[in-house]
PDB file of C-alpha atoms in Angstrom:
ATOM      1  CA  MET D  22       0.006  -0.015   0.009  1.00  0.00           C
ATOM      2  CA  SER D  23       1.253   3.443  -0.841  1.00  0.00           C
ATOM      3  CA  ARG D  24       1.900   5.821   2.076  1.00  0.00           C
ATOM      4  CA  GLY D  25       2.007   9.602   2.042  1.00  0.00           C
ATOM      5  CA  ARG D  26       4.993  11.430   3.376  1.00  0.00           C
ATOM      6  CA  ASP D  27       3.321  11.956   6.726  1.00  0.00           C
ATOM      7  CA  GLY D  28       2.384   8.313   7.285  1.00  0.00           C
ATOM      8  CA  THR D  29      -0.786   6.411   6.435  1.00  0.00           C
ATOM      9  CA  HIS D  30      -3.932   8.525   5.957  1.00  0.00           C
ATOM     10  CA  ILE D  31      -7.138   6.509   6.345  1.00  0.00           C
ATOM     11  CA  LEU D  32     -10.469   8.015   5.335  1.00  0.00           C
ATOM     12  CA  VAL D  33     -13.102   6.454   7.553  1.00  0.00           C
ATOM     13  CA  ILE D  34     -16.596   6.945   6.085  1.00  0.00           C
ATOM     14  CA  ASN D  35     -19.818   6.460   8.031  1.00  0.00           C
ATOM     15  CA  PRO D  36     -22.277   6.008   5.147  1.00  0.00           C
ATOM     16  CA  ASN D  37     -25.256   7.336   7.178  1.00  0.00           C
ATOM     17  CA  THR D  38     -25.705  11.001   8.077  1.00  0.00           C
ATOM     18  CA  THR D  39     -25.686  10.760  11.906  1.00  0.00           C
ATOM     19  CA  ALA D  40     -22.791  13.033  13.000  1.00  0.00           C
ATOM     20  CA  SER D  41     -22.680  11.650  16.572  1.00  0.00           C
ATOM     21  CA  MET D  42     -22.105   8.161  15.233  1.00  0.00           C
ATOM     22  CA  THR D  43     -19.375   9.465  12.938  1.00  0.00           C
ATOM     23  CA  ALA D  44     -17.647  11.053  15.940  1.00  0.00           C
ATOM     24  CA  LYS D  45     -17.812   7.758  17.842  1.00  0.00           C
ATOM     25  CA  ILE D  46     -16.408   5.914  14.821  1.00  0.00           C
ATOM     26  CA  GLY D  47     -13.566   8.406  14.588  1.00  0.00           C
ATOM     27  CA  VAL D  48     -12.648   7.935  18.222  1.00  0.00           C
ATOM     28  CA  ALA D  49     -12.642   4.154  17.856  1.00  0.00           C
ATOM     29  CA  ALA D  50     -10.478   4.307  14.676  1.00  0.00           C
ATOM     30  CA  MET D  51      -7.970   6.679  16.275  1.00  0.00           C
ATOM     31  CA  ALA D  52      -7.756   4.429  19.380  1.00  0.00           C
ATOM     32  CA  ALA D  53      -6.794   1.503  17.153  1.00  0.00           C
ATOM     33  CA  ALA D  54      -4.410   3.416  14.916  1.00  0.00           C
ATOM     34  CA  GLY D  55      -0.632   3.396  15.251  1.00  0.00           C
ATOM     35  CA  PRO D  56       1.349   6.574  15.794  1.00  0.00           C
ATOM     36  CA  SER D  57       2.049   7.100  12.073  1.00  0.00           C
ATOM     37  CA  THR D  58      -1.548   6.666  11.034  1.00  0.00           C
ATOM     38  CA  ARG D  59      -3.836   9.650  10.484  1.00  0.00           C
ATOM     39  CA  ILE D  60      -7.608   9.158  10.714  1.00  0.00           C
ATOM     40  CA  THR D  61     -10.214  11.369   9.034  1.00  0.00           C
ATOM     41  CA  ALA D  62     -13.803  10.400   9.854  1.00  0.00           C
ATOM     42  CA  VAL D  63     -16.584  11.757   7.660  1.00  0.00           C
ATOM     43  CA  ASN D  64     -20.138  11.134   6.564  1.00  0.00           C
ATOM     44  CA  PRO D  65     -22.189  12.190   3.515  1.00  0.00           C
ATOM     45  CA  PRO D  66     -24.490  15.199   3.926  1.00  0.00           C
ATOM     46  CA  THR D  67     -27.434  13.385   2.403  1.00  0.00           C
ATOM     47  CA  GLY D  68     -28.863   9.902   2.869  1.00  0.00           C
ATOM     48  CA  PRO D  69     -30.501   7.799   5.622  1.00  0.00           C
ATOM     49  CA  VAL D  70     -29.787   8.592   9.285  1.00  0.00           C
ATOM     50  CA  ALA D  71     -29.109   4.896   9.910  1.00  0.00           C
ATOM     51  CA  ILE D  72     -28.560   1.847   7.746  1.00  0.00           C
ATOM     52  CA  GLN D  73     -30.796  -0.963   8.732  1.00  0.00           C
ATOM     53  CA  GLY D  74     -31.245  -3.481   5.961  1.00  0.00           C
ATOM     54  CA  ARG D  75     -30.900  -3.561   2.209  1.00  0.00           C
ATOM     55  CA  GLU D  76     -33.193  -0.611   1.375  1.00  0.00           C
ATOM     56  CA  ASP D  77     -31.331   1.773   3.625  1.00  0.00           C
ATOM     57  CA  GLY D  78     -28.005   0.570   2.155  1.00  0.00           C
ATOM     58  CA  GLU D  79     -29.229   1.306  -1.364  1.00  0.00           C
ATOM     59  CA  ALA D  80     -30.484   4.712  -0.304  1.00  0.00           C
ATOM     60  CA  ALA D  81     -27.074   5.611   1.097  1.00  0.00           C
ATOM     61  CA  LEU D  82     -25.127   4.800  -2.108  1.00  0.00           C
ATOM     62  CA  PRO D  83     -25.519   8.144  -3.982  1.00  0.00           C
ATOM     63  CA  GLY D  84     -24.266  10.208  -1.048  1.00  0.00           C
ATOM     64  CA  LEU D  85     -21.500   7.724  -0.289  1.00  0.00           C
ATOM     65  CA  PHE D  86     -20.209   7.535  -3.859  1.00  0.00           C
ATOM     66  CA  ALA D  87     -20.324  11.333  -4.337  1.00  0.00           C
ATOM     67  CA  LEU D  88     -18.349  11.764  -1.067  1.00  0.00           C
ATOM     68  CA  VAL D  89     -15.667   9.326  -2.192  1.00  0.00           C
ATOM     69  CA  GLU D  90     -15.404  11.008  -5.588  1.00  0.00           C
ATOM     70  CA  ASP D  91     -14.941  14.372  -3.921  1.00  0.00           C
ATOM     71  CA  TRP D  92     -12.086  13.022  -1.747  1.00  0.00           C
ATOM     72  CA  ILE D  93     -10.364  11.325  -4.598  1.00  0.00           C
ATOM     73  CA  ALA D  94     -10.459  14.542  -6.631  1.00  0.00           C
ATOM     74  CA  GLY D  95      -9.436  16.656  -3.669  1.00  0.00           C
ATOM     75  CA  PRO D  96      -5.983  17.862  -2.619  1.00  0.00           C
ATOM     76  CA  GLU D  97      -5.354  15.469   0.312  1.00  0.00           C
ATOM     77  CA  HIS D  98      -3.509  12.184  -0.173  1.00  0.00           C
ATOM     78  CA  ILE D  99      -5.572   9.079   0.762  1.00  0.00           C
ATOM     79  CA  ASP D 100      -3.915   5.719   1.450  1.00  0.00           C
ATOM     80  CA  ALA D 101      -7.081   3.742   2.148  1.00  0.00           C
ATOM     81  CA  ILE D 102     -10.788   4.003   2.902  1.00  0.00           C
ATOM     82  CA  ILE D 103     -12.777   2.203   5.574  1.00  0.00           C
ATOM     83  CA  ILE D 104     -16.541   1.861   5.064  1.00  0.00           C
ATOM     84  CA  ALA D 105     -17.718   2.080   8.655  1.00  0.00           C
ATOM     85  CA  CYS D 106     -21.069   0.337   8.308  1.00  0.00           C
ATOM     86  CA  PHE D 107     -21.168  -3.378   9.168  1.00  0.00           C
ATOM     87  CA  ASP D 108     -23.399  -3.977   6.120  1.00  0.00           C
ATOM     88  CA  ASP D 109     -20.306  -3.048   4.056  1.00  0.00           C
ATOM     89  CA  THR D 110     -22.425  -0.517   2.162  1.00  0.00           C
ATOM     90  CA  GLY D 111     -21.062   0.075  -1.341  1.00  0.00           C
ATOM     91  CA  LEU D 112     -17.890  -1.863  -0.572  1.00  0.00           C
ATOM     92  CA  TRP D 113     -17.555  -4.034  -3.658  1.00  0.00           C
ATOM     93  CA  GLU D 114     -18.306  -1.157  -6.050  1.00  0.00           C
ATOM     94  CA  LEU D 115     -15.746   1.049  -4.271  1.00  0.00           C
ATOM     95  CA  LYS D 116     -13.081  -1.682  -4.322  1.00  0.00           C
ATOM     96  CA  GLN D 117     -13.360  -1.567  -8.163  1.00  0.00           C
ATOM     97  CA  ARG D 118     -13.489   2.205  -8.397  1.00  0.00           C
ATOM     98  CA  CYS D 119     -10.753   3.346  -6.001  1.00  0.00           C
ATOM     99  CA  PRO D 120      -7.010   3.469  -6.712  1.00  0.00           C
ATOM    100  CA  PHE D 121      -6.181   2.293  -3.120  1.00  0.00           C
ATOM    101  CA  PRO D 122      -7.456  -0.321  -0.633  1.00  0.00           C
ATOM    102  CA  VAL D 123     -11.039  -0.131   0.526  1.00  0.00           C
ATOM    103  CA  LEU D 124     -12.063  -2.222   3.512  1.00  0.00           C
ATOM    104  CA  GLY D 125     -15.503  -2.681   5.140  1.00  0.00           C
ATOM    105  CA  ILE D 126     -15.804  -3.116   8.875  1.00  0.00           C
ATOM    106  CA  GLY D 127     -17.915  -6.211   8.330  1.00  0.00           C
ATOM    107  CA  GLU D 128     -15.324  -7.706   5.991  1.00  0.00           C
ATOM    108  CA  ALA D 129     -12.535  -6.846   8.470  1.00  0.00           C
ATOM    109  CA  ALA D 130     -14.422  -8.251  11.500  1.00  0.00           C
ATOM    110  CA  TYR D 131     -15.149 -11.580   9.664  1.00  0.00           C
ATOM    111  CA  HIS D 132     -11.528 -12.041   8.814  1.00  0.00           C
ATOM    112  CA  MET D 133     -10.293 -11.101  12.255  1.00  0.00           C
ATOM    113  CA  ALA D 134     -12.834 -13.440  13.895  1.00  0.00           C
ATOM    114  CA  ALA D 135     -11.740 -16.270  11.563  1.00  0.00           C
ATOM    115  CA  LEU D 136      -8.131 -15.613  12.514  1.00  0.00           C
ATOM    116  CA  SER D 137      -9.055 -15.592  16.224  1.00  0.00           C
ATOM    117  CA  ALA D 138     -11.097 -18.794  16.323  1.00  0.00           C
ATOM    118  CA  VAL D 139     -12.173 -21.822  14.290  1.00  0.00           C
ATOM    119  CA  ARG D 140     -15.793 -20.652  14.422  1.00  0.00           C
ATOM    120  CA  PHE D 141     -17.408 -17.398  15.343  1.00  0.00           C
ATOM    121  CA  SER D 142     -20.849 -15.732  15.516  1.00  0.00           C
ATOM    122  CA  VAL D 143     -22.083 -12.263  14.700  1.00  0.00           C
ATOM    123  CA  VAL D 144     -24.337 -10.216  16.992  1.00  0.00           C
ATOM    124  CA  THR D 145     -25.961  -7.367  15.046  1.00  0.00           C
ATOM    125  CA  THR D 146     -28.754  -4.856  15.509  1.00  0.00           C
ATOM    126  CA  LEU D 147     -32.053  -5.726  13.754  1.00  0.00           C
ATOM    127  CA  SER D 148     -33.282  -8.858  12.019  1.00  0.00           C
ATOM    128  CA  VAL D 149     -33.637  -6.926   8.743  1.00  0.00           C
ATOM    129  CA  SER D 150     -29.875  -6.776   8.536  1.00  0.00           C
ATOM    130  CA  VAL D 151     -29.310 -10.535   8.970  1.00  0.00           C
ATOM    131  CA  PRO D 152     -29.793 -11.492   5.243  1.00  0.00           C
ATOM    132  CA  VAL D 153     -27.357  -8.718   4.157  1.00  0.00           C
ATOM    133  CA  LEU D 154     -24.695  -9.937   6.538  1.00  0.00           C
ATOM    134  CA  GLU D 155     -25.184 -13.529   5.554  1.00  0.00           C
ATOM    135  CA  ASP D 156     -24.730 -12.568   1.875  1.00  0.00           C
ATOM    136  CA  ASN D 157     -21.557 -10.681   2.744  1.00  0.00           C
ATOM    137  CA  LEU D 158     -20.177 -13.666   4.620  1.00  0.00           C
ATOM    138  CA  ARG D 159     -20.686 -15.826   1.542  1.00  0.00           C
ATOM    139  CA  ARG D 160     -19.006 -13.208  -0.615  1.00  0.00           C
ATOM    140  CA  THR D 161     -15.986 -13.145   1.643  1.00  0.00           C
ATOM    141  CA  GLY D 162     -15.851 -16.948   1.666  1.00  0.00           C
ATOM    142  CA  LEU D 163     -16.383 -17.180   5.435  1.00  0.00           C
ATOM    143  CA  ARG D 164     -19.978 -18.272   5.789  1.00  0.00           C
ATOM    144  CA  ALA D 165     -19.000 -21.792   6.777  1.00  0.00           C
ATOM    145  CA  ARG D 166     -16.844 -20.387   9.621  1.00  0.00           C
ATOM    146  CA  CYS D 167     -19.753 -18.343  11.032  1.00  0.00           C
ATOM    147  CA  ALA D 168     -22.065 -20.364  13.256  1.00  0.00           C
ATOM    148  CA  GLU D 169     -24.870 -17.798  13.228  1.00  0.00           C
ATOM    149  CA  VAL D 170     -25.777 -14.171  12.665  1.00  0.00           C
ATOM    150  CA  ARG D 171     -27.930 -13.119  15.603  1.00  0.00           C
ATOM    151  CA  ALA D 172     -30.006  -9.978  15.902  1.00  0.00           C
ATOM    152  CA  SER D 173     -30.244  -8.163  19.253  1.00  0.00           C
ATOM    153  CA  GLU D 174     -33.213  -6.115  18.009  1.00  0.00           C
ATOM    154  CA  VAL D 175     -31.479  -2.910  19.160  1.00  0.00           C
ATOM    155  CA  PRO D 176     -31.942  -0.177  16.554  1.00  0.00           C
ATOM    156  CA  VAL D 177     -28.768   1.438  15.324  1.00  0.00           C
ATOM    157  CA  LEU D 178     -29.548   4.865  16.747  1.00  0.00           C
ATOM    158  CA  ALA D 179     -30.475   3.383  20.134  1.00  0.00           C
ATOM    159  CA  LEU D 180     -26.762   2.634  20.514  1.00  0.00           C
ATOM    160  CA  GLU D 181     -26.230   6.400  20.683  1.00  0.00           C
ATOM    161  CA  GLU D 182     -28.368   6.638  23.862  1.00  0.00           C
ATOM    162  CA  LYS D 183     -26.513   6.587  27.145  1.00  0.00           C
ATOM    163  CA  GLY D 184     -27.949   4.298  29.804  1.00  0.00           C
ATOM    164  CA  GLY D 185     -30.377   2.583  27.445  1.00  0.00           C
ATOM    165  CA  ALA D 186     -31.260  -1.165  27.368  1.00  0.00           C
ATOM    166  CA  GLY D 187     -29.198  -1.768  24.236  1.00  0.00           C
ATOM    167  CA  ARG D 188     -26.096  -3.116  25.960  1.00  0.00           C
ATOM    168  CA  ALA D 189     -28.042  -5.600  28.072  1.00  0.00           C
ATOM    169  CA  LYS D 190     -29.725  -6.980  24.959  1.00  0.00           C
ATOM    170  CA  ILE D 191     -26.373  -7.312  23.185  1.00  0.00           C
ATOM    171  CA  GLU D 192     -24.882  -9.080  26.194  1.00  0.00           C
ATOM    172  CA  ALA D 193     -27.841 -11.474  26.240  1.00  0.00           C
ATOM    173  CA  GLU D 194     -27.307 -12.386  22.588  1.00  0.00           C
ATOM    174  CA  ILE D 195     -23.603 -12.956  23.147  1.00  0.00           C
ATOM    175  CA  ALA D 196     -24.348 -15.221  26.100  1.00  0.00           C
ATOM    176  CA  ALA D 197     -26.900 -17.147  23.970  1.00  0.00           C
ATOM    177  CA  ALA D 198     -24.466 -17.459  21.055  1.00  0.00           C
ATOM    178  CA  LEU D 199     -21.803 -18.913  23.312  1.00  0.00           C
ATOM    179  CA  ALA D 200     -24.314 -21.332  24.863  1.00  0.00           C
ATOM    180  CA  ASP D 201     -25.695 -22.469  21.500  1.00  0.00           C
ATOM    181  CA  HIS D 202     -22.480 -23.011  19.588  1.00  0.00           C
ATOM    182  CA  ASP D 203     -18.872 -24.039  20.054  1.00  0.00           C
ATOM    183  CA  ILE D 204     -17.414 -20.689  19.051  1.00  0.00           C
ATOM    184  CA  GLY D 205     -14.318 -18.720  20.135  1.00  0.00           C
ATOM    185  CA  ALA D 206     -15.106 -15.224  18.850  1.00  0.00           C
ATOM    186  CA  ILE D 207     -17.938 -12.755  18.437  1.00  0.00           C
ATOM    187  CA  ALA D 208     -18.096 -10.065  15.803  1.00  0.00           C
ATOM    188  CA  LEU D 209     -20.085  -6.977  16.846  1.00  0.00           C
ATOM    189  CA  GLY D 210     -22.345  -6.281  13.915  1.00  0.00           C
ATOM    190  CA  CYS D 211     -22.605  -2.484  14.012  1.00  0.00           C
ATOM    191  CA  ALA D 212     -20.188   0.438  14.092  1.00  0.00           C
ATOM    192  CA  GLY D 213     -22.206   1.853  16.968  1.00  0.00           C
ATOM    193  CA  MET D 214     -21.090  -1.039  19.162  1.00  0.00           C
ATOM    194  CA  ALA D 215     -17.424  -0.156  18.835  1.00  0.00           C
ATOM    195  CA  ASP D 216     -17.047   1.144  22.358  1.00  0.00           C
ATOM    196  CA  LEU D 217     -18.365  -2.107  23.851  1.00  0.00           C
ATOM    197  CA  ALA D 218     -15.805  -4.560  22.430  1.00  0.00           C
ATOM    198  CA  GLU D 219     -13.138  -4.372  25.134  1.00  0.00           C
ATOM    199  CA  ASP D 220     -15.509  -4.618  28.083  1.00  0.00           C
ATOM    200  CA  LEU D 221     -17.418  -7.494  26.451  1.00  0.00           C
ATOM    201  CA  SER D 222     -14.202  -9.390  25.725  1.00  0.00           C
ATOM    202  CA  ASP D 223     -13.322  -9.159  29.384  1.00  0.00           C
ATOM    203  CA  LYS D 224     -16.828 -10.164  30.512  1.00  0.00           C
ATOM    204  CA  PHE D 225     -17.211 -13.220  28.240  1.00  0.00           C
ATOM    205  CA  LYS D 226     -13.513 -14.278  28.096  1.00  0.00           C
ATOM    206  CA  VAL D 227     -13.585 -14.602  24.259  1.00  0.00           C
ATOM    207  CA  SER D 228     -12.518 -12.344  21.454  1.00  0.00           C
ATOM    208  CA  VAL D 229     -15.250  -9.760  20.891  1.00  0.00           C
ATOM    209  CA  ILE D 230     -14.268  -7.943  17.759  1.00  0.00           C
ATOM    210  CA  ASP D 231     -15.062  -4.399  16.725  1.00  0.00           C
ATOM    211  CA  GLY D 232     -14.874  -4.088  12.960  1.00  0.00           C
ATOM    212  CA  ILE D 233     -13.523  -0.490  13.020  1.00  0.00           C
ATOM    213  CA  ALA D 234     -10.390  -1.488  15.011  1.00  0.00           C
ATOM    214  CA  ALA D 235     -10.067  -4.626  12.911  1.00  0.00           C
ATOM    215  CA  ALA D 236     -10.149  -2.619   9.665  1.00  0.00           C
ATOM    216  CA  VAL D 237      -7.582  -0.058  10.867  1.00  0.00           C
ATOM    217  CA  ARG D 238      -5.131  -2.777  11.950  1.00  0.00           C
ATOM    218  CA  LEU D 239      -5.530  -4.747   8.745  1.00  0.00           C
ATOM    219  CA  ILE D 240      -4.851  -1.666   6.632  1.00  0.00           C
ATOM    220  CA  GLU D 241      -1.778  -0.922   8.662  1.00  0.00           C
ATOM    221  CA  ALA D 242      -0.592  -4.490   8.023  1.00  0.00           C
ATOM    222  CA  LEU D 243      -1.090  -4.350   4.286  1.00  0.00           C
ATOM    223  CA  PRO D 244       2.107  -4.556   2.202  1.00  0.00           C
ATOM    224  CA  TYR D 245       3.309  -1.514   0.227  1.00  0.00           C
ATOM    225  CA  GLN D 246       2.019  -1.144  -3.304  1.00  0.00           C
ATOM    226  CA  GLY D 247       2.843   1.421  -5.988  1.00  0.00           C
ATOM    227  CA  ASN D 248       1.722   4.965  -5.382  1.00  0.00           C
ATOM    228  CA  ARG D 249      -1.697   4.775  -6.932  1.00  0.00           C
ATOM    229  CA  SER D 250      -3.377   7.647  -5.119  1.00  0.00           C
ATOM    230  CA  GLY D 251      -2.897  11.385  -5.493  1.00  0.00           C
TER     231      GLY D 251
END
């Protein structure tokens, strides 16, 4: 992967328009990044406020693609992009369009979970997202390694509420996943869960993986390529 003179610059894109979630994503990415990595977290100005299922993902694509095109044409050097939606919204199209690596946080979490354990499960937000994630697992070639994709029925934006019932529901699904299957890792299926991963790993004594941190670390580990970005 090419690097700019000032280290690796990763553009982290939240495909929805909720600025508070973008800020949380940026904090999680910076916490995972090494000292020579620069993180810029952004979101498109138009589109859905949350991505919950296939229809929301499709509605987010025009704003997402326009934002990426603006950054590619802009003056700042970009070494890689992270799509910070666990549905990996627009990921495969952007991999083909962009002159540098593009990783999705779902894609990264699946690979990190598969490296951490023989089998893993995913705990996501709503049931409407489960078919999308199962399709993405097949596309990455890791569906057989995933025991199950479980929905906590916690809406994406509820994860922005302090003191809500969301965490308890997520913990209950993790406990059920561990009881139901012989698994050694859990992938948290939403960017809004990023701040829970460390505590949940300690609580359940298994690898609980945040896709944002996984994507940052995988980008940092990529080998150098030719300078294909501006």
